[in-house]
């Protein structure tokens, strides 16, 4: 099933709602990601927005590793750049502009983190195929979707598509007001 959807993304002009201190109370990046991020990893923050998670991931990669901050909008990537500028984290963050139906990254990654963005992808099947090609054999795919946009039925259908592509469920981490799944590639 190749479901094409006409979706809207949060415009860069409204990025402030995605990157504020109040949000850290309910969706603290370290609490959500610390169990899965290890030094030396390459982490893809897919749909990074203004860098709410990107910045914290870069700090978690204390000695080596990097985070690829990928977004559809140049305006969001500009916000990430401004956020990390002069912080000492610039060498750990690679900015990457993707398009609606293609990520466009060839480098193998240890973990793909997609927070509240997968429902915005018009061609999930193509995206999932591409994810399968870039995640390392022991890598992880961590998807978090908002309950107010994505029903349980739609989320379960997405998981089934991923399982059909040779992903398997590792866990369902708890994230406030979200549907989550942590997956890896079947051995």
XYZ file of N, CA and C in Angstrom:
561
model
N 0.841 -1.176 0.000
C 0.000 0.000 0.000
C 0.886 1.239 0.000
N 0.874 1.968 -1.044
C 1.649 3.190 -1.158
C 0.705 4.370 -1.012
N 0.608 4.861 0.175
C -0.373 5.883 0.501
C 0.200 7.269 0.253
N -0.349 7.988 -0.700
C 0.061 9.360 -0.981
C -0.860 10.286 -0.193
N -0.250 11.242 0.481
C -1.039 12.169 1.279
C -0.618 13.589 0.985
N -1.553 14.481 1.081
C -1.252 15.894 0.957
C -1.164 16.427 2.385
N 0.045 16.660 2.847
C 0.241 17.047 4.238
C 0.930 18.400 4.328
N 0.770 19.003 5.472
C 1.424 20.283 5.737
C 2.442 20.095 6.836
N 3.539 20.800 6.722
C 4.560 20.766 7.761
C 4.511 22.080 8.533
N 4.988 22.030 9.744
C 5.049 23.236 10.565
C 6.048 24.200 9.922
N 5.622 25.398 9.537
C 6.534 26.328 8.872
C 7.631 26.834 9.819
N 8.782 27.125 9.246
C 9.928 27.600 10.034
C 9.579 28.867 10.817
N 8.673 29.658 10.289
C 8.275 30.898 10.976
C 7.599 30.620 12.320
N 7.080 29.397 12.483
C 6.400 29.037 13.741
C 7.264 28.102 14.595
N 8.555 28.054 14.340
C 9.459 27.130 15.013
C 9.515 27.330 16.527
N 9.170 28.500 16.985
C 9.204 28.774 18.418
C 8.332 27.832 19.232
N 7.241 27.366 18.649
C 6.376 26.432 19.380
C 7.040 25.070 19.534
N 8.046 24.790 18.705
C 8.751 23.507 18.767
C 10.002 23.558 19.639
N 10.428 24.755 20.001
C 11.708 24.896 20.692
C 11.584 25.898 21.831
N 11.035 25.414 22.950
C 10.898 26.312 24.096
C 11.155 25.551 25.391
N 11.429 26.279 26.444
C 11.787 25.659 27.725
C 10.616 24.896 28.347
N 9.399 25.331 28.105
C 8.238 24.629 28.644
C 8.156 23.208 28.070
N 8.495 23.066 26.810
C 8.449 21.753 26.168
C 9.378 20.757 26.868
N 10.500 21.251 27.390
C 11.459 20.359 28.061
C 10.870 19.690 29.299
N 9.846 20.272 29.864
C 9.205 19.670 31.030
C 8.525 18.358 30.642
N 7.894 18.344 29.472
C 7.123 17.177 29.039
C 7.883 16.256 28.087
N 8.803 16.823 27.325
C 9.527 16.047 26.318
C 11.017 16.364 26.414
N 11.603 15.996 27.525
C 13.007 16.315 27.741
C 13.882 15.409 26.861
N 14.680 15.995 25.959
C 15.480 15.192 25.027
C 16.376 14.148 25.691
N 17.024 14.504 26.783
C 17.910 13.533 27.448
C 17.134 12.338 27.996
N 15.989 12.595 28.589
C 15.182 11.498 29.136
C 14.686 10.577 28.024
N 14.340 11.159 26.897
C 13.808 10.384 25.779
C 14.907 9.586 25.073
N 16.102 10.163 24.963
C 17.140 9.567 24.111
C 18.343 8.956 24.823
N 18.616 9.345 26.052
C 19.844 8.908 26.729
C 20.059 7.391 26.705
N 19.030 6.570 26.881
C 19.280 5.119 26.869
C 19.772 4.577 25.524
N 19.635 5.355 24.462
C 19.926 4.849 23.125
C 21.119 5.509 22.445
N 21.587 6.631 22.961
C 22.673 7.383 22.339
C 23.985 7.046 23.052
N 24.943 6.552 22.273
C 26.271 6.236 22.803
C 27.316 7.056 22.066
N 28.386 7.394 22.770
C 29.462 8.145 22.163
C 29.973 7.404 20.930
N 30.269 8.132 19.889
C 30.791 7.541 18.668
C 29.722 7.241 17.633
N 28.470 7.339 17.994
C 27.378 7.040 17.068
C 27.205 8.148 16.030
N 26.599 7.750 14.923
C 26.071 8.707 13.955
C 24.556 8.633 14.093
N 23.967 9.760 14.469
C 22.533 9.836 14.745
C 21.885 10.729 13.694
N 20.824 10.248 13.080
C 20.055 11.050 12.140
C 18.824 11.582 12.859
N 18.787 12.906 13.047
C 17.613 13.574 13.608
C 16.758 13.993 12.423
N 15.846 13.111 12.052
C 15.050 13.269 10.836
C 13.863 14.185 11.096
N 13.790 15.271 10.343
C 12.756 16.273 10.602
C 13.126 17.057 11.838
N 14.365 17.490 11.885
C 14.942 18.090 13.100
C 14.278 19.389 13.525
N 13.563 20.050 12.613
C 12.958 21.325 12.981
C 14.029 22.305 13.428
N 13.765 23.080 14.469
C 14.727 24.082 14.917
C 15.849 23.520 15.793
N 15.926 22.203 15.926
C 17.047 21.599 16.649
C 16.806 21.306 18.110
N 15.558 21.214 18.517
C 15.230 20.924 19.914
C 15.961 19.672 20.393
N 15.939 18.604 19.593
C 16.636 17.374 19.948
C 18.085 17.388 19.455
N 18.339 17.986 18.312
C 19.679 18.006 17.719
C 20.725 18.507 18.705
N 20.439 19.624 19.331
C 21.383 20.256 20.256
C 21.737 19.306 21.404
N 20.738 18.670 21.984
C 20.979 17.754 23.109
C 21.687 16.472 22.656
N 21.354 15.974 21.468
C 22.044 14.796 20.956
C 23.523 15.109 20.791
N 23.835 16.258 20.227
C 25.237 16.657 20.043
C 25.968 16.702 21.387
N 25.305 17.193 22.429
C 25.926 17.234 23.756
C 26.118 15.825 24.315
N 25.209 14.892 24.009
C 25.338 13.518 24.501
C 26.510 12.792 23.844
N 26.874 13.192 22.641
C 28.009 12.597 21.942
C 29.265 13.330 22.411
N 29.659 13.074 23.656
C 30.672 13.892 24.320
C 32.033 13.904 23.641
N 32.520 12.777 23.164
C 33.861 12.754 22.585
C 33.865 12.587 21.068
N 33.121 11.606 20.593
C 33.108 11.358 19.155
C 31.677 11.138 18.693
N 31.507 11.032 17.404
C 30.186 10.833 16.836
C 29.634 12.135 16.315
N 28.489 12.026 15.647
C 27.855 13.236 15.113
C 26.365 13.013 14.966
N 25.671 14.128 14.840
C 24.244 14.106 14.567
C 24.031 14.791 13.222
N 23.286 14.120 12.365
C 22.897 14.699 11.087
C 21.512 15.286 11.288
N 21.432 16.601 11.218
C 20.169 17.307 11.387
C 19.551 17.474 10.001
N 18.523 16.687 9.706
C 17.908 16.702 8.382
C 16.509 17.299 8.461
N 16.248 18.215 7.555
C 14.914 18.806 7.506
C 14.583 19.206 6.081
N 13.322 19.316 5.831
C 12.779 19.693 4.540
C 12.944 21.190 4.274
N 12.960 21.979 5.325
C 12.958 23.432 5.197
C 14.319 24.038 5.528
N 14.836 24.819 4.611
C 16.100 25.502 4.858
C 15.981 26.427 6.067
N 14.810 27.020 6.256
C 14.604 27.898 7.409
C 14.819 27.196 8.737
N 14.408 25.937 8.828
C 14.638 25.162 10.053
C 16.137 24.881 10.222
N 16.796 24.523 9.135
C 18.239 24.250 9.219
C 19.010 25.514 9.598
N 18.560 26.661 9.133
C 19.185 27.931 9.527
C 19.041 28.149 11.033
N 17.883 27.781 11.581
C 17.670 27.918 13.025
C 18.606 26.985 13.804
N 18.799 25.760 13.295
C 19.738 24.829 13.942
C 21.141 25.418 13.908
N 21.541 25.924 12.749
C 22.875 26.520 12.610
C 23.071 27.643 13.628
N 22.097 28.528 13.733
C 22.201 29.644 14.679
C 22.221 29.166 16.125
N 21.545 28.076 16.394
C 21.487 27.537 17.751
C 22.831 26.935 18.180
N 23.516 26.273 17.244
C 24.788 25.608 17.602
C 26.004 26.496 17.400
N 25.836 27.595 16.668
C 26.955 28.494 16.379
C 27.596 28.982 17.679
N 28.910 28.877 17.736
C 29.715 29.330 18.881
C 29.428 28.574 20.175
N 28.988 27.318 20.069
C 28.739 26.507 21.270
C 29.808 25.437 21.470
N 30.672 25.261 20.466
C 31.645 24.173 20.522
C 31.087 22.869 19.998
N 29.841 22.875 19.564
C 29.200 21.660 19.054
C 29.138 21.633 17.526
N 29.611 22.684 16.890
C 29.493 22.796 15.433
C 30.080 21.590 14.705
N 31.182 21.050 15.212
C 31.848 19.923 14.543
C 31.075 18.605 14.707
N 30.097 18.585 15.583
C 29.304 17.372 15.811
C 27.975 17.370 15.065
N 27.633 18.482 14.433
C 26.340 18.603 13.757
C 26.556 18.849 12.271
N 25.946 17.978 11.471
C 25.957 18.136 10.012
C 24.530 18.468 9.581
N 24.371 19.569 8.882
C 23.054 19.982 8.408
C 22.796 19.362 7.039
N 21.576 18.860 6.849
C 21.234 18.216 5.579
C 19.802 18.565 5.198
N 19.635 19.104 3.987
C 18.300 19.428 3.488
C 17.789 18.245 2.664
N 16.657 17.709 3.071
C 16.045 16.603 2.329
C 14.816 17.144 1.584
N 14.131 16.275 0.853
C 12.903 16.735 0.214
C 11.723 15.909 0.722
N 10.547 16.173 0.200
C 9.322 15.536 0.722
C 9.361 14.019 0.685
N 9.945 13.446 -0.344
C 9.888 11.994 -0.523
C 11.248 11.316 -0.493
N 12.278 12.053 -0.154
C 13.604 11.454 -0.155
C 14.463 12.111 0.905
N 15.149 11.273 1.679
C 16.048 11.786 2.707
C 17.340 12.245 2.052
N 17.901 11.394 1.173
C 19.093 11.772 0.421
C 20.399 11.620 1.175
N 20.430 10.752 2.156
C 21.661 10.497 2.910
C 22.170 9.116 2.537
N 23.443 9.029 2.270
C 24.044 7.738 1.907
C 24.825 7.124 3.072
N 25.256 7.953 3.987
C 26.085 7.511 5.109
C 25.291 6.605 6.053
N 25.867 5.452 6.421
C 25.183 4.578 7.383
C 25.060 5.261 8.755
N 23.919 5.062 9.391
C 23.676 5.677 10.698
C 23.351 4.614 11.740
N 23.658 4.940 12.985
C 23.397 4.021 14.102
C 21.960 4.110 14.589
N 21.414 5.311 14.538
C 20.027 5.491 14.977
C 19.378 6.606 14.173
N 18.152 6.346 13.769
C 17.316 7.365 13.140
C 16.262 7.737 14.164
N 16.185 9.016 14.467
C 15.205 9.530 15.409
C 14.251 10.437 14.641
N 12.977 10.062 14.590
C 11.961 10.820 13.862
C 10.861 11.211 14.843
N 10.908 12.452 15.298
C 9.977 12.922 16.320
C 8.894 13.788 15.701
N 7.654 13.318 15.788
C 6.456 14.036 15.366
C 6.565 14.524 13.919
N 7.122 13.696 13.045
C 7.246 14.129 11.665
C 6.830 13.088 10.637
N 6.830 11.835 10.986
C 6.570 10.792 9.996
C 5.182 10.933 9.373
N 4.225 11.443 10.130
C 2.880 11.649 9.576
C 2.863 12.732 8.493
N 3.923 13.529 8.388
C 4.017 14.586 7.388
C 4.606 14.097 6.068
N 5.101 12.853 6.026
C 5.750 12.315 4.830
C 4.683 11.805 3.856
N 4.629 12.357 2.635
C 3.593 11.942 1.688
C 3.752 10.498 1.207
N 4.979 10.020 1.050
C 5.231 8.660 0.561
C 6.031 7.887 1.607
N 5.340 7.398 2.618
C 6.041 6.678 3.687
C 6.743 5.427 3.173
N 6.147 4.723 2.234
C 6.761 3.492 1.729
C 8.160 3.767 1.184
N 8.302 4.792 0.369
C 9.610 5.150 -0.176
C 10.579 5.570 0.912
N 10.091 6.315 1.875
C 10.923 6.751 3.003
C 11.412 5.542 3.795
N 10.510 4.602 4.048
C 10.877 3.417 4.826
C 11.926 2.585 4.098
N 11.790 2.452 2.777
C 12.804 1.737 1.998
C 14.166 2.407 2.153
N 14.158 3.736 2.081
C 15.410 4.481 2.217
C 15.995 4.327 3.626
N 15.152 4.343 4.636
C 15.635 4.151 6.005
C 16.305 2.784 6.149
N 15.690 1.773 5.566
C 16.257 0.427 5.623
C 17.654 0.399 5.015
N 17.898 1.204 4.005
C 19.189 1.196 3.324
C 20.282 1.966 4.070
N 19.910 2.843 5.011
C 20.949 3.633 5.696
C 21.175 3.237 7.152
N 20.263 2.515 7.755
C 20.451 2.111 9.155
C 21.416 0.938 9.205
N 22.422 1.044 10.055
C 23.401 -0.033 10.223
C 22.701 -1.303 10.710
N 23.293 -2.480 10.458
C 22.638 -3.745 10.834
C 22.178 -3.828 12.295
N 22.912 -3.243 13.212
C 22.501 -3.246 14.617
C 21.875 -1.918 15.028
N 21.540 -1.101 14.035
C 21.020 0.231 14.307
C 19.570 0.230 14.746
N 19.109 1.411 15.108
C 17.753 1.584 15.630
C 16.978 2.624 14.845
N 15.686 2.409 14.769
C 14.738 3.367 14.220
C 13.774 3.712 15.353
N 13.767 4.966 15.752
C 12.953 5.423 16.877
C 11.960 6.452 16.336
N 10.697 6.055 16.271
C 9.645 6.919 15.741
C 8.714 7.334 16.870
N 8.452 8.631 16.931
C 7.531 9.202 17.910
C 6.523 10.039 17.130
N 5.250 9.756 17.325
C 4.189 10.467 16.624
C 3.191 11.039 17.625
N 2.614 12.200 17.325
C 1.657 12.821 18.246
C 0.302 12.116 18.227
N -0.214 11.846 19.406
C -1.523 11.189 19.496
C -2.635 12.024 18.870
N -2.517 13.356 18.891
C -3.574 14.202 18.364
C -3.586 14.261 16.835
N -2.520 13.778 16.167
C -2.492 13.737 14.698
C -2.566 12.318 14.144
N -2.099 11.350 14.913
C -1.945 9.984 14.404
C -2.738 9.025 15.300
N -3.762 8.429 14.720
C -4.584 7.477 15.481
C -3.793 6.192 15.740
N -4.259 5.418 16.691
C -3.614 4.141 16.987
C -3.649 3.230 15.763
N -4.758 3.233 15.049
C -4.888 2.394 13.851
C -3.850 2.775 12.787
N -3.690 4.056 12.526
C -2.717 4.527 11.529
C -1.289 4.208 11.994
N -1.030 4.413 13.288
C 0.300 4.110 13.826
C 0.594 2.612 13.694
N -0.383 1.777 14.019
C -0.194 0.323 13.905
C 0.023 -0.098 12.455
N -0.652 0.547 11.511
C -0.442 0.257 10.088
C 0.988 0.609 9.667
N 1.484 1.728 10.168
C 2.860 2.124 9.875
C 3.839 1.076 10.403
N 3.610 0.601 11.623
C 4.473 -0.426 12.204
C 4.420 -1.698 11.362
N 3.249 -2.070 10.890
C 3.127 -3.269 10.047
C 3.901 -3.127 8.749
N 3.854 -1.931 8.144
C 4.646 -1.680 6.930
C 6.130 -1.877 7.214
N 6.576 -1.357 8.341
C 7.992 -1.478 8.704
C 8.369 -2.934 8.975
N 7.475 -3.665 9.614
C 7.736 -5.093 9.850
C 7.803 -5.860 8.533
N 6.984 -5.500 7.570
C 7.034 -6.127 6.247
C 8.360 -5.859 5.541
N 9.026 -4.764 5.906
C 10.318 -4.402 5.316
C 11.508 -4.985 6.086
N 11.250 -5.878 6.995
C 12.321 -6.530 7.768
C 12.753 -5.770 9.011
N 11.931 -4.857 9.502
C 12.186 -4.260 10.808
C 11.459 -5.097 11.855
N 11.979 -5.090 13.075
C 11.289 -5.750 14.169
C 11.244 -4.817 15.365
N 10.228 -4.995 16.179
C 10.013 -4.136 17.346
C 10.987 -4.504 18.453
N 11.598 -3.474 19.029
C 12.466 -3.627 20.196
C 11.706 -3.223 21.453
N 10.971 -2.098 21.359
C 10.304 -1.562 22.543
C 9.292 -0.497 22.110
N 8.486 -0.100 23.075
C 7.563 1.020 22.921
C 7.878 2.015 24.041
N 8.930 2.833 23.878
C 9.298 3.775 24.943
C 8.159 4.739 25.250
N 8.119 5.211 26.463
C 7.078 6.155 26.883
C 7.529 7.589 26.617
N 6.718 8.317 25.869
C 6.945 9.736 25.609
C 5.593 10.422 25.760
N 5.557 11.498 26.519
C 4.330 12.214 26.828
C 3.500 12.506 25.585
N 2.238 12.137 25.638
C 1.231 12.420 24.621
C 1.643 11.949 23.227
N 2.331 10.805 23.178
C 2.860 10.313 21.907
C 2.673 8.816 21.756
N 2.694 8.386 20.517
C 2.773 6.967 20.161
C 4.217 6.741 19.736
N 4.830 5.703 20.254
C 6.246 5.480 19.971
C 6.513 4.036 19.591
N 7.584 3.861 18.841
C 8.087 2.522 18.573
C 9.596 2.624 18.351
N 10.297 1.660 18.894
C 11.733 1.522 18.690
C 11.922 0.207 17.954
N 12.574 0.284 16.787
C 12.719 -0.907 15.942
C 14.174 -1.090 15.519
N 14.484 -2.292 15.088
C 15.792 -2.604 14.520
C 15.556 -3.504 13.310
N 16.614 -3.733 12.562
C 16.510 -4.599 11.386
C 16.622 -6.053 11.853
N 15.731 -6.892 11.338
C 15.762 -8.313 11.711
C 17.096 -8.917 11.331
N 17.579 -9.787 12.180
C 18.864 -10.483 11.941
C 18.672 -11.630 11.003
